[in-house]
mmCIF file of C-alpha atoms in Angstrom:
data_model
loop_
_atom_site.group_PDB
_atom_site.id
_atom_site.type_symbol
_atom_site.label_atom_id
_atom_site.label_comp_id
_atom_site.label_asym_id
_atom_site.label_seq_id
_atom_site.Cartn_x
_atom_site.Cartn_y
_atom_site.Cartn_z
ATOM 1 C CA MET A 169 5.796 6.137 48.886
ATOM 2 C CA SER A 170 4.774 6.879 52.539
ATOM 3 C CA LYS A 171 1.304 5.894 53.922
ATOM 4 C CA VAL A 172 0.329 9.572 54.013
ATOM 5 C CA ASP A 173 1.325 10.137 50.442
ATOM 6 C CA LYS A 174 -0.503 6.953 49.324
ATOM 7 C CA ALA A 175 -3.635 7.965 51.214
ATOM 8 C CA THR A 176 -3.484 11.402 49.676
ATOM 9 C CA ASP A 177 -3.227 9.999 46.133
ATOM 10 C CA GLU A 178 -6.111 7.614 46.809
ATOM 11 C CA ASN A 179 -8.337 10.433 48.085
ATOM 12 C CA ILE A 180 -7.532 12.656 45.169
ATOM 13 C CA THR A 181 -8.457 9.875 42.917
ATOM 14 C CA TRP A 182 -11.694 9.355 44.893
ATOM 15 C CA VAL A 183 -12.678 13.000 44.507
ATOM 16 C CA GLU A 184 -12.324 12.706 40.717
ATOM 17 C CA THR A 185 -15.038 9.911 40.806
ATOM 18 C CA VAL A 186 -17.590 12.245 42.394
ATOM 19 C CA PRO A 187 -20.424 12.817 39.939
ATOM 20 C CA THR A 188 -20.706 16.102 38.079
ATOM 21 C CA LEU A 189 -24.195 17.562 37.476
ATOM 22 C CA THR A 190 -24.625 19.410 34.173
ATOM 23 C CA HIS A 191 -28.250 20.637 34.740
ATOM 24 C CA PHE A 192 -28.821 22.753 37.795
ATOM 25 C CA ALA A 193 -32.402 21.385 38.227
ATOM 26 C CA GLN A 194 -30.709 18.095 39.244
ATOM 27 C CA VAL A 195 -29.227 19.468 42.464
ATOM 28 C CA GLY A 196 -32.101 18.386 44.617
ATOM 29 C CA ASP A 197 -31.981 14.825 43.502
ATOM 30 C CA ALA A 198 -30.294 12.823 46.315
ATOM 31 C CA SER A 199 -29.848 9.752 44.059
ATOM 32 C CA LEU A 200 -27.207 11.643 41.998
ATOM 33 C CA TYR A 201 -24.896 12.144 45.049
ATOM 34 C CA VAL A 202 -22.381 9.815 46.584
ATOM 35 C CA PRO A 203 -21.620 9.461 50.382
ATOM 36 C CA LEU A 204 -18.448 10.842 51.810
ATOM 37 C CA PRO A 205 -16.175 8.259 53.488
ATOM 38 C CA ASP A 206 -16.830 7.860 57.273
ATOM 39 C CA ASP A 207 -13.168 8.815 58.131
ATOM 40 C CA TRP A 208 -13.297 12.211 56.324
ATOM 41 C CA TYR A 209 -13.822 15.426 58.244
ATOM 42 C CA LEU A 210 -16.136 18.353 57.806
ATOM 43 C CA GLY A 211 -14.786 21.830 58.612
ATOM 44 C CA LEU A 212 -17.025 24.839 59.307
ATOM 45 C CA SER A 213 -16.795 28.514 59.968
ATOM 46 C CA ASP A 214 -19.491 31.087 60.899
ATOM 47 C CA VAL A 215 -19.339 34.755 61.864
ATOM 48 C CA LEU A 216 -21.016 35.088 65.207
ATOM 49 C CA ASP A 217 -21.933 38.776 64.962
ATOM 50 C CA SER A 218 -22.960 39.078 61.256
ATOM 51 C CA THR A 219 -26.133 40.980 62.233
ATOM 52 C CA GLU A 220 -24.055 43.828 63.689
ATOM 53 C CA SER A 221 -21.910 44.020 60.555
ATOM 54 C CA ILE A 222 -25.002 44.131 58.365
ATOM 55 C CA ALA A 223 -26.457 46.963 60.474
ATOM 56 C CA SER A 224 -23.212 48.865 60.260
ATOM 57 C CA GLY A 225 -22.964 48.403 56.470
ATOM 58 C CA ASP A 226 -19.855 46.236 56.707
ATOM 59 C CA TYR A 227 -21.215 42.959 55.336
ATOM 60 C CA LYS A 228 -18.331 42.746 52.914
ATOM 61 C CA ALA A 229 -16.052 41.975 55.790
ATOM 62 C CA VAL A 230 -18.370 39.075 56.696
ATOM 63 C CA ASN A 231 -18.100 37.720 53.192
ATOM 64 C CA LEU A 232 -14.265 38.111 53.290
ATOM 65 C CA ALA A 233 -14.118 36.000 56.442
ATOM 66 C CA GLY A 234 -16.242 33.312 54.739
ATOM 67 C CA ALA A 235 -14.214 33.277 51.481
ATOM 68 C CA GLY A 236 -11.027 33.534 53.615
ATOM 69 C CA THR A 237 -11.828 30.208 55.159
ATOM 70 C CA ILE A 238 -11.852 28.584 51.793
ATOM 71 C CA SER A 239 -8.673 30.383 50.650
ATOM 72 C CA SER A 240 -6.708 29.611 53.743
ATOM 73 C CA VAL A 241 -7.570 25.977 53.921
ATOM 74 C CA THR A 242 -7.073 25.488 50.167
ATOM 75 C CA ASN A 243 -3.574 26.970 50.425
ATOM 76 C CA ALA A 244 -2.766 24.980 53.531
ATOM 77 C CA LEU A 245 -3.594 21.759 51.616
ATOM 78 C CA GLY A 246 -1.522 22.711 48.598
ATOM 79 C CA GLY A 247 -4.623 23.417 46.443
ATOM 80 C CA GLU A 248 -6.183 20.047 47.182
ATOM 81 C CA LEU A 249 -9.468 21.344 48.728
ATOM 82 C CA LYS A 250 -12.137 20.597 46.189
ATOM 83 C CA LEU A 251 -15.197 20.022 48.377
ATOM 84 C CA PHE A 252 -16.374 23.262 49.855
ATOM 85 C CA VAL A 253 -19.202 25.779 49.822
ATOM 86 C CA PHE A 254 -19.385 29.475 50.587
ATOM 87 C CA GLY A 255 -22.310 30.547 52.782
ATOM 88 C CA GLY A 256 -22.023 34.263 52.990
ATOM 89 C CA ASP A 257 -21.158 34.524 56.726
ATOM 90 C CA GLY A 258 -19.062 31.406 56.786
ATOM 91 C CA ALA A 259 -18.045 28.358 54.783
ATOM 92 C CA GLN A 260 -18.065 24.560 54.970
ATOM 93 C CA PHE A 261 -15.746 21.981 53.495
ATOM 94 C CA ALA A 262 -14.864 18.296 53.543
ATOM 95 C CA THR A 263 -11.325 16.916 53.654
ATOM 96 C CA ALA A 264 -9.523 13.619 53.940
ATOM 97 C CA PRO A 265 -8.312 12.365 57.316
ATOM 98 C CA GLU A 266 -4.572 12.934 56.454
ATOM 99 C CA HIS A 267 -5.326 16.635 55.912
ATOM 100 C CA LYS A 268 -7.244 17.122 59.192
ATOM 101 C CA SER A 269 -4.334 18.646 61.154
ATOM 102 C CA ALA A 270 -3.420 21.141 58.419
ATOM 103 C CA ALA A 271 -7.046 22.118 57.920
ATOM 104 C CA ALA A 272 -7.527 22.674 61.602
ATOM 105 C CA SER A 273 -4.459 24.903 61.811
ATOM 106 C CA ALA A 274 -5.706 26.933 58.879
ATOM 107 C CA LEU A 275 -9.146 27.282 60.531
ATOM 108 C CA ASP A 276 -7.504 28.453 63.788
ATOM 109 C CA GLY A 277 -5.412 30.956 61.817
ATOM 110 C CA VAL A 278 -8.568 32.347 60.041
ATOM 111 C CA ARG A 279 -10.347 32.667 63.422
ATOM 112 C CA SER A 280 -7.491 34.714 64.880
ATOM 113 C CA TRP A 281 -7.178 36.859 61.759
ATOM 114 C CA ALA A 282 -10.929 37.536 61.622
ATOM 115 C CA LYS A 283 -10.758 38.693 65.253
ATOM 116 C CA HIS A 284 -7.685 40.879 65.137
ATOM 117 C CA GLY A 285 -7.902 41.997 61.514
ATOM 118 C CA LEU A 286 -11.667 42.354 60.753
ATOM 119 C CA GLY A 287 -13.018 42.703 64.297
ATOM 120 C CA LEU A 288 -15.251 39.642 63.756
ATOM 121 C CA ASN A 289 -15.879 36.660 66.058
ATOM 122 C CA LEU A 290 -15.545 33.620 63.831
ATOM 123 C CA ARG A 291 -16.685 30.227 65.143
ATOM 124 C CA VAL A 292 -14.789 27.277 63.686
ATOM 125 C CA ALA A 293 -15.241 23.600 64.162
ATOM 126 C CA MET A 294 -14.324 20.096 62.694
ATOM 127 C CA VAL A 295 -16.233 16.872 62.981
ATOM 128 C CA GLN A 296 -15.765 13.450 61.464
ATOM 129 C CA VAL A 297 -18.334 12.226 58.982
ATOM 130 C CA GLY A 298 -18.822 9.026 60.927
ATOM 131 C CA GLU A 299 -19.958 11.073 63.964
ATOM 132 C CA VAL A 300 -22.497 12.893 61.806
ATOM 133 C CA ARG A 301 -23.938 9.518 60.596
ATOM 134 C CA ALA A 302 -24.053 8.299 64.189
ATOM 135 C CA ALA A 303 -26.224 11.338 64.926
ATOM 136 C CA GLY A 304 -28.659 10.139 62.236
ATOM 137 C CA PHE A 305 -27.679 12.371 59.351
ATOM 138 C CA ASP A 306 -25.779 11.874 56.137
ATOM 139 C CA VAL A 307 -23.149 13.761 54.078
ATOM 140 C CA CYS A 308 -23.280 13.054 50.333
ATOM 141 C CA VAL A 309 -21.650 15.123 47.611
ATOM 142 C CA ALA A 310 -21.697 15.934 43.915
ATOM 143 C CA PHE A 311 -20.243 18.618 41.727
ATOM 144 C CA TRP A 312 -22.132 21.280 39.774
ATOM 145 C CA GLN A 313 -20.513 22.301 36.544
ATOM 146 C CA ALA A 314 -20.957 26.098 36.940
ATOM 147 C CA SER A 315 -18.993 26.935 33.848
ATOM 148 C CA ARG A 316 -16.527 25.316 31.415
ATOM 149 C CA ASN A 317 -13.733 26.105 33.768
ATOM 150 C CA VAL A 318 -15.172 25.809 37.272
ATOM 151 C CA ARG A 319 -17.298 23.299 39.203
ATOM 152 C CA TYR A 320 -18.525 23.657 42.787
ATOM 153 C CA ALA A 321 -19.255 21.021 45.337
ATOM 154 C CA MET A 322 -22.933 20.447 46.353
ATOM 155 C CA PHE A 323 -23.877 18.639 49.597
ATOM 156 C CA ILE A 324 -27.023 16.771 50.620
ATOM 157 C CA GLY A 325 -28.095 14.528 53.416
ATOM 158 C CA GLY A 326 -28.623 17.033 56.321
ATOM 159 C CA GLY A 327 -25.181 16.412 57.793
ATOM 160 C CA LEU A 328 -23.656 19.844 57.173
ATOM 161 C CA GLU A 329 -26.803 21.555 58.432
ATOM 162 C CA TRP A 330 -26.634 19.452 61.602
ATOM 163 C CA ALA A 331 -22.944 20.078 62.070
ATOM 164 C CA GLU A 332 -23.546 23.860 61.752
ATOM 165 C CA SER A 333 -26.310 23.750 64.321
ATOM 166 C CA GLN A 334 -23.998 21.824 66.679
ATOM 167 C CA MET A 335 -21.197 24.427 66.214
ATOM 168 C CA LYS A 336 -23.571 27.297 66.860
ATOM 169 C CA SER A 337 -24.844 25.666 70.100
ATOM 170 C CA GLY A 338 -21.335 24.802 71.256
ATOM 171 C CA GLY A 339 -21.664 21.056 70.794
ATOM 172 C CA ILE A 340 -18.618 20.923 68.490
ATOM 173 C CA PHE A 341 -15.737 23.462 68.338
ATOM 174 C CA LEU A 342 -12.129 23.798 67.463
ATOM 175 C CA PRO A 343 -10.123 24.497 70.679
ATOM 176 C CA LEU A 344 -7.927 27.524 70.837
ATOM 177 C CA THR A 345 -4.244 26.842 70.410
ATOM 178 C CA ALA A 346 -1.266 28.385 72.111
ATOM 179 C CA VAL A 347 0.467 29.139 68.801
ATOM 180 C CA THR A 348 -1.684 30.267 65.883
ATOM 181 C CA GLN A 349 -0.389 29.824 62.348
ATOM 182 C CA GLU A 350 -0.722 32.891 60.100
ATOM 183 C CA PRO A 351 -3.171 32.135 57.322
ATOM 184 C CA ASN A 352 -2.106 32.034 53.797
ATOM 185 C CA PHE A 353 -4.569 34.090 51.686
ATOM 186 C CA THR A 354 -2.820 33.872 48.336
ATOM 187 C CA GLY A 355 -5.408 34.657 45.678
ATOM 188 C CA LEU A 356 -8.058 36.103 48.056
ATOM 189 C CA SER A 357 -9.423 39.521 46.885
ATOM 190 C CA CYS A 358 -12.441 41.732 47.494
ATOM 191 C CA GLN A 359 -11.446 44.576 45.172
ATOM 192 C CA TRP A 360 -14.502 44.512 42.865
ATOM 193 C CA GLY A 361 -17.219 47.056 43.840
ATOM 194 C CA THR A 362 -20.835 46.324 44.390
ATOM 195 C CA VAL A 363 -22.908 45.288 41.389
ATOM 196 C CA LYS A 364 -26.315 47.009 41.097
ATOM 197 C CA SER A 365 -29.495 45.091 40.151
ATOM 198 C CA ARG A 366 -30.383 45.409 36.506
ATOM 199 C CA ASN A 367 -33.892 43.808 36.768
ATOM 200 C CA GLY A 368 -35.251 45.187 39.963
ATOM 201 C CA SER A 369 -33.815 43.571 43.073
ATOM 202 C CA VAL A 370 -30.981 41.187 44.119
ATOM 203 C CA VAL A 371 -32.639 38.332 45.902
ATOM 204 C CA SER A 372 -30.868 36.054 48.408
ATOM 205 C CA LEU A 373 -32.811 32.860 48.754
ATOM 206 C CA ILE A 374 -32.375 29.811 51.002
ATOM 207 C CA VAL A 375 -34.707 26.816 50.598
ATOM 208 C CA LYS A 376 -34.343 24.013 53.149
ATOM 209 C CA ARG A 377 -36.199 20.706 53.673
ATOM 210 C CA GLY A 378 -39.420 20.857 55.595
ATOM 211 C CA PRO A 379 -40.758 18.491 58.243
ATOM 212 C CA GLU A 380 -43.185 16.675 55.898
ATOM 213 C CA ALA A 381 -40.767 16.369 52.886
ATOM 214 C CA SER A 382 -39.607 13.136 51.284
ATOM 215 C CA ASP A 383 -36.584 13.022 49.058
ATOM 216 C CA VAL A 384 -38.904 13.110 46.032
ATOM 217 C CA SER A 385 -41.154 15.916 47.194
ATOM 218 C CA PHE A 386 -38.244 18.134 48.269
ATOM 219 C CA ALA A 387 -36.445 17.522 44.910
ATOM 220 C CA GLU A 388 -39.626 18.414 43.086
ATOM 221 C CA ALA A 389 -40.084 21.629 45.123
ATOM 222 C CA THR A 390 -36.572 22.845 44.458
ATOM 223 C CA SER A 391 -36.836 21.985 40.792
ATOM 224 C CA GLU A 392 -40.045 24.005 40.624
ATOM 225 C CA VAL A 393 -38.272 27.057 42.090
ATOM 226 C CA ILE A 394 -35.378 26.680 39.647
ATOM 227 C CA ALA A 395 -37.776 26.308 36.706
ATOM 228 C CA LEU A 396 -39.773 29.373 37.767
ATOM 229 C CA LEU A 397 -36.585 31.439 37.871
ATOM 230 C CA ASP A 398 -35.224 30.056 34.684
ATOM 231 C CA ASP A 399 -38.490 30.905 32.852
ATOM 232 C CA SER A 400 -38.589 34.459 34.143
ATOM 233 C CA ILE A 401 -36.334 37.447 33.755
ATOM 234 C CA SER A 402 -33.925 36.456 36.538
ATOM 235 C CA ALA A 403 -30.232 35.934 36.255
ATOM 236 C CA ASN A 404 -26.773 35.895 37.693
ATOM 237 C CA PRO A 405 -26.286 39.423 39.324
ATOM 238 C CA ILE A 406 -23.024 39.682 37.513
ATOM 239 C CA PRO A 407 -23.551 40.753 33.779
ATOM 240 C CA ASP A 408 -22.312 38.332 31.109
ATOM 241 C CA LYS A 409 -19.590 40.859 30.232
ATOM 242 C CA GLY A 410 -18.499 40.967 33.845
ATOM 243 C CA PRO A 411 -18.673 43.684 36.555
ATOM 244 C CA ASP A 412 -18.205 47.323 35.786
ATOM 245 C CA VAL A 413 -14.758 48.682 36.323
ATOM 246 C CA SER A 414 -14.862 51.216 39.109
ATOM 247 C CA TRP A 415 -12.418 52.443 41.725
ATOM 248 C CA PRO A 416 -12.774 50.052 44.757
ATOM 249 C CA SER A 417 -12.714 52.764 47.375
ATOM 250 C CA ALA A 418 -14.951 50.618 49.761
ATOM 251 C CA SER A 419 -12.701 47.540 49.438
ATOM 252 C CA LEU A 420 -9.205 49.059 49.968
ATOM 253 C CA ARG A 421 -9.295 48.997 53.770
ATOM 254 C CA LEU A 422 -10.390 45.327 53.827
ATOM 255 C CA GLN A 423 -7.911 44.190 51.267
ATOM 256 C CA SER A 424 -5.104 45.636 53.395
ATOM 257 C CA TYR A 425 -5.888 43.104 56.084
ATOM 258 C CA VAL A 426 -5.331 40.169 53.618
ATOM 259 C CA GLY A 427 -1.542 40.801 53.602
ATOM 260 C CA ARG A 428 1.029 39.391 55.993
ATOM 261 C CA SER A 429 0.800 40.733 59.533
ATOM 262 C CA ALA A 430 4.623 41.022 59.763
ATOM 263 C CA VAL A 431 4.322 43.967 57.347
ATOM 264 C CA PRO A 432 3.132 47.205 59.039
ATOM 265 C CA LEU A 433 -0.546 47.973 58.284
ATOM 266 C CA TRP A 434 0.297 51.421 56.898
ATOM 267 C CA TRP A 435 2.693 49.887 54.340
ATOM 268 C CA ARG A 436 0.147 47.197 53.408
ATOM 269 C CA ARG A 437 -2.392 49.948 52.717
ATOM 270 C CA ILE A 438 0.082 51.711 50.405
ATOM 271 C CA GLN A 439 0.706 48.488 48.571
ATOM 272 C CA VAL A 440 -2.975 47.846 48.200
ATOM 273 C CA VAL A 441 -3.683 51.374 46.846
ATOM 274 C CA CYS A 442 -0.719 51.054 44.363
ATOM 275 C CA THR A 443 -1.797 47.556 43.224
ATOM 276 C CA ALA A 444 -5.415 48.692 42.885
ATOM 277 C CA ALA A 445 -4.380 51.636 40.733
ATOM 278 C CA ILE A 446 -2.503 49.342 38.382
ATOM 279 C CA ILE A 447 -5.369 46.811 38.202
ATOM 280 C CA TRP A 448 -7.936 49.566 37.690
ATOM 281 C CA THR A 449 -5.899 51.071 34.836
ATOM 282 C CA ILE A 450 -5.412 47.690 33.137
ATOM 283 C CA PHE A 451 -9.149 46.913 33.272
ATOM 284 C CA ARG A 452 -10.379 50.415 32.568
ATOM 285 C CA LEU A 453 -8.260 50.799 29.424
ATOM 286 C CA GLY A 454 -8.524 47.085 28.434
ATOM 287 C CA ILE A 455 -4.810 46.614 28.292
ATOM 288 C CA THR A 456 -3.704 43.182 27.195
ATOM 289 C CA ILE A 457 -0.513 41.995 28.997
ATOM 290 C CA GLY A 458 0.938 38.808 27.500
ATOM 291 C CA GLN A 459 -1.817 36.146 27.736
ATOM 292 C CA PHE A 460 -3.929 38.198 30.103
ATOM 293 C CA VAL A 461 -6.935 39.858 28.322
ATOM 294 C CA PRO A 462 -8.941 41.945 30.782
ATOM 295 C CA ASP A 463 -12.271 41.639 28.929
ATOM 296 C CA ASP A 464 -11.902 37.868 28.710
ATOM 297 C CA TYR A 465 -11.170 37.736 32.469
ATOM 298 C CA ARG A 466 -14.353 39.730 33.269
ATOM 299 C CA ARG A 467 -16.453 37.352 31.098
ATOM 300 C CA GLU A 468 -14.876 34.356 32.853
ATOM 301 C CA LEU A 469 -15.577 35.966 36.190
ATOM 302 C CA ALA A 470 -19.266 36.226 35.445
ATOM 303 C CA ALA A 471 -19.392 32.580 34.222
ATOM 304 C CA ASN A 472 -17.420 31.259 37.186
ATOM 305 C CA THR A 473 -19.625 32.734 40.016
ATOM 306 C CA ASP A 474 -21.404 30.615 42.542
ATOM 307 C CA PHE A 475 -24.596 32.554 42.402
ATOM 308 C CA ARG A 476 -26.592 29.255 42.759
ATOM 309 C CA LYS A 477 -25.616 26.194 44.718
ATOM 310 C CA PHE A 478 -26.976 23.441 47.004
ATOM 311 C CA ASN A 479 -25.788 22.911 50.575
ATOM 312 C CA ASP A 480 -28.439 20.749 52.352
ATOM 313 C CA GLY A 481 -30.821 23.098 50.542
ATOM 314 C CA LEU A 482 -31.027 25.503 47.667
ATOM 315 C CA LEU A 483 -29.063 28.705 47.940
ATOM 316 C CA MET A 484 -29.333 31.381 45.202
ATOM 317 C CA THR A 485 -28.357 35.049 44.750
ATOM 318 C CA ILE A 486 -30.195 36.175 41.735
ATOM 319 C CA ASP A 487 -31.250 39.435 39.957
ATOM 320 C CA CYS A 488 -35.070 39.346 39.649
ATOM 321 C CA THR A 489 -37.939 41.596 38.592
ATOM 322 C CA PHE A 490 -40.465 42.512 41.252
ATOM 323 C CA GLU A 491 -43.101 40.358 39.398
ATOM 324 C CA THR A 492 -40.804 37.357 39.610
ATOM 325 C CA ILE A 493 -40.261 37.868 43.291
ATOM 326 C CA GLU A 494 -44.009 37.861 43.825
ATOM 327 C CA ARG A 495 -44.473 34.662 41.865
ATOM 328 C CA LEU A 496 -41.468 33.088 43.656
ATOM 329 C CA GLN A 497 -42.981 33.977 47.093
ATOM 330 C CA GLN A 498 -46.251 32.376 46.173
ATOM 331 C CA ALA A 499 -44.635 29.156 45.114
ATOM 332 C CA LEU A 500 -42.513 29.082 48.273
ATOM 333 C CA ASP A 501 -45.536 29.751 50.513
ATOM 334 C CA ALA A 502 -47.468 26.948 48.825
ATOM 335 C CA ALA A 503 -44.696 24.376 49.381
ATOM 336 C CA THR A 504 -44.175 25.669 52.930
ATOM 337 C CA ALA A 505 -47.918 25.221 53.740
ATOM 338 C CA LYS A 506 -47.463 21.490 52.852
ATOM 339 C CA GLY A 507 -44.472 21.152 55.080
ATOM 340 C CA ILE A 508 -42.212 20.315 52.156
ATOM 341 C CA ILE A 509 -39.817 23.290 52.549
ATOM 342 C CA ARG A 510 -38.651 25.998 54.943
ATOM 343 C CA TYR A 511 -37.281 29.117 53.343
ATOM 344 C CA GLY A 512 -35.704 32.484 53.937
ATOM 345 C CA ILE A 513 -35.591 35.370 51.436
ATOM 346 C CA HIS A 514 -33.979 38.752 51.573
ATOM 347 C CA THR A 515 -33.924 41.493 48.983
ATOM 348 C CA GLN A 516 -31.433 44.282 48.345
ATOM 349 C CA SER A 517 -30.338 46.514 45.530
ATOM 350 C CA GLU A 518 -26.792 45.309 45.043
ATOM 351 C CA ALA A 519 -24.641 42.224 45.107
ATOM 352 C CA LEU A 520 -21.064 41.627 46.336
ATOM 353 C CA ILE A 521 -18.215 39.655 44.792
ATOM 354 C CA THR A 522 -15.356 38.097 46.762
ATOM 355 C CA CYS A 523 -12.698 36.278 44.705
ATOM 356 C CA VAL A 524 -10.263 33.435 45.089
ATOM 357 C CA ALA A 525 -7.994 33.676 42.055
ATOM 358 C CA PRO A 526 -4.355 32.460 42.757
ATOM 359 C CA SER A 527 -3.488 33.119 39.072
ATOM 360 C CA VAL A 528 -5.239 35.427 36.616
ATOM 361 C CA LEU A 529 -3.823 33.219 33.799
ATOM 362 C CA ASN A 530 -5.722 30.249 34.955
ATOM 363 C CA SER A 531 -9.340 30.276 33.863
ATOM 364 C CA SER A 532 -10.487 28.372 37.031
ATOM 365 C CA HIS A 533 -10.577 31.498 39.195
ATOM 366 C CA MET A 534 -13.532 31.343 41.584
ATOM 367 C CA HIS A 535 -15.942 34.105 42.620
ATOM 368 C CA PHE A 536 -18.375 34.047 45.496
ATOM 369 C CA VAL A 537 -21.556 36.170 45.173
ATOM 370 C CA ASP A 538 -23.820 37.337 47.931
ATOM 371 C CA GLY A 539 -26.320 40.132 48.399
ATOM 372 C CA ALA A 540 -24.775 43.409 49.588
ATOM 373 C CA GLY A 541 -27.473 44.190 52.139
ATOM 374 C CA GLY A 542 -27.133 41.137 54.358
ATOM 375 C CA GLY A 543 -27.563 38.406 51.681
ATOM 376 C CA TYR A 544 -27.537 34.800 52.872
ATOM 377 C CA ALA A 545 -27.020 35.770 56.532
ATOM 378 C CA SER A 546 -30.239 37.788 56.571
ATOM 379 C CA ALA A 547 -32.122 35.162 54.606
ATOM 380 C CA ALA A 548 -31.037 32.431 57.076
ATOM 381 C CA LYS A 549 -32.490 34.545 59.991
ATOM 382 C CA GLN A 550 -35.831 34.630 58.159
ATOM 383 C CA LEU A 551 -36.177 30.912 57.611
ATOM 384 C CA VAL A 552 -39.929 30.043 58.012
ATOM 385 C CA GLY A 553 -41.924 26.911 57.764
#
């Protein structure tokens, strides 16, 4: 066995020792997380001009770039990317040192694809965990068991937030390369339509640590927000039975950019329309094909969403009543006044779904949820406190 293969096996084994949280109220408790090794790397992406896309009603393209980062890097690493988080207008991940080169090539490919395919400027960067700690921050990780079949990585310690701010200021970046590898987006899809709020409004919420917070007070503040939402009529924006089956007219153009660039765009669009027609018919009529049961898949989709997570702060996209939103704002303002938190909140009428599902027969398909009217990107620009 080569040194690289041995290191890969050891790191795969290490990831399996990362704690898994079974109660979402635990996500703010730093004592339940474990530190990433110093020699690991963080990878980041962020759409530079997301505000313009929101204003033009093309926020779905921004979400596709964020999910595309996860899809491309995962495929480049042979499916061995387990520690990642979707942020709406970008994504962050952690990977072992032997995968740094492949991850960097995949990031470079996504950057080029976002520019030439989606018309978006995507910033990308990588930084070693040891450098983050040298700057006075930490990167610790745990898993959240979102459903029976899917778990998502949660990060705490301030390191990812620091790295993102460094990327945005130009302090860290991934240099452009002379030869860009075409990204592999196997499994990436944005063909579900928007999902309308059932309770009143879809809320995109970000709660970050404030200047006066201790580990304990910040954990208590996030737990209070989670408890308030759990006790009210608020929920995953995707219904338990899954999203409605509607013709994905708004998604067909974007989906055509996911295919290989060697194939002419006009032919990719024909393929996308034909594939969408088949998928729409199967789901609309509930046609069972072998082991694939459309209604089961839709229920799994709802259960597997990442509508709540923790990435150096609480991130949630939830369907709330207007009364709940008012109570939530009051709790957030009270914690902000004490310097315990900073927060951003954005409301809209619909949610978006972007999927990474390499196989519909594997129940671990993942689905990233964001608000359709700007979501996390708009909430981040409204951070107060």
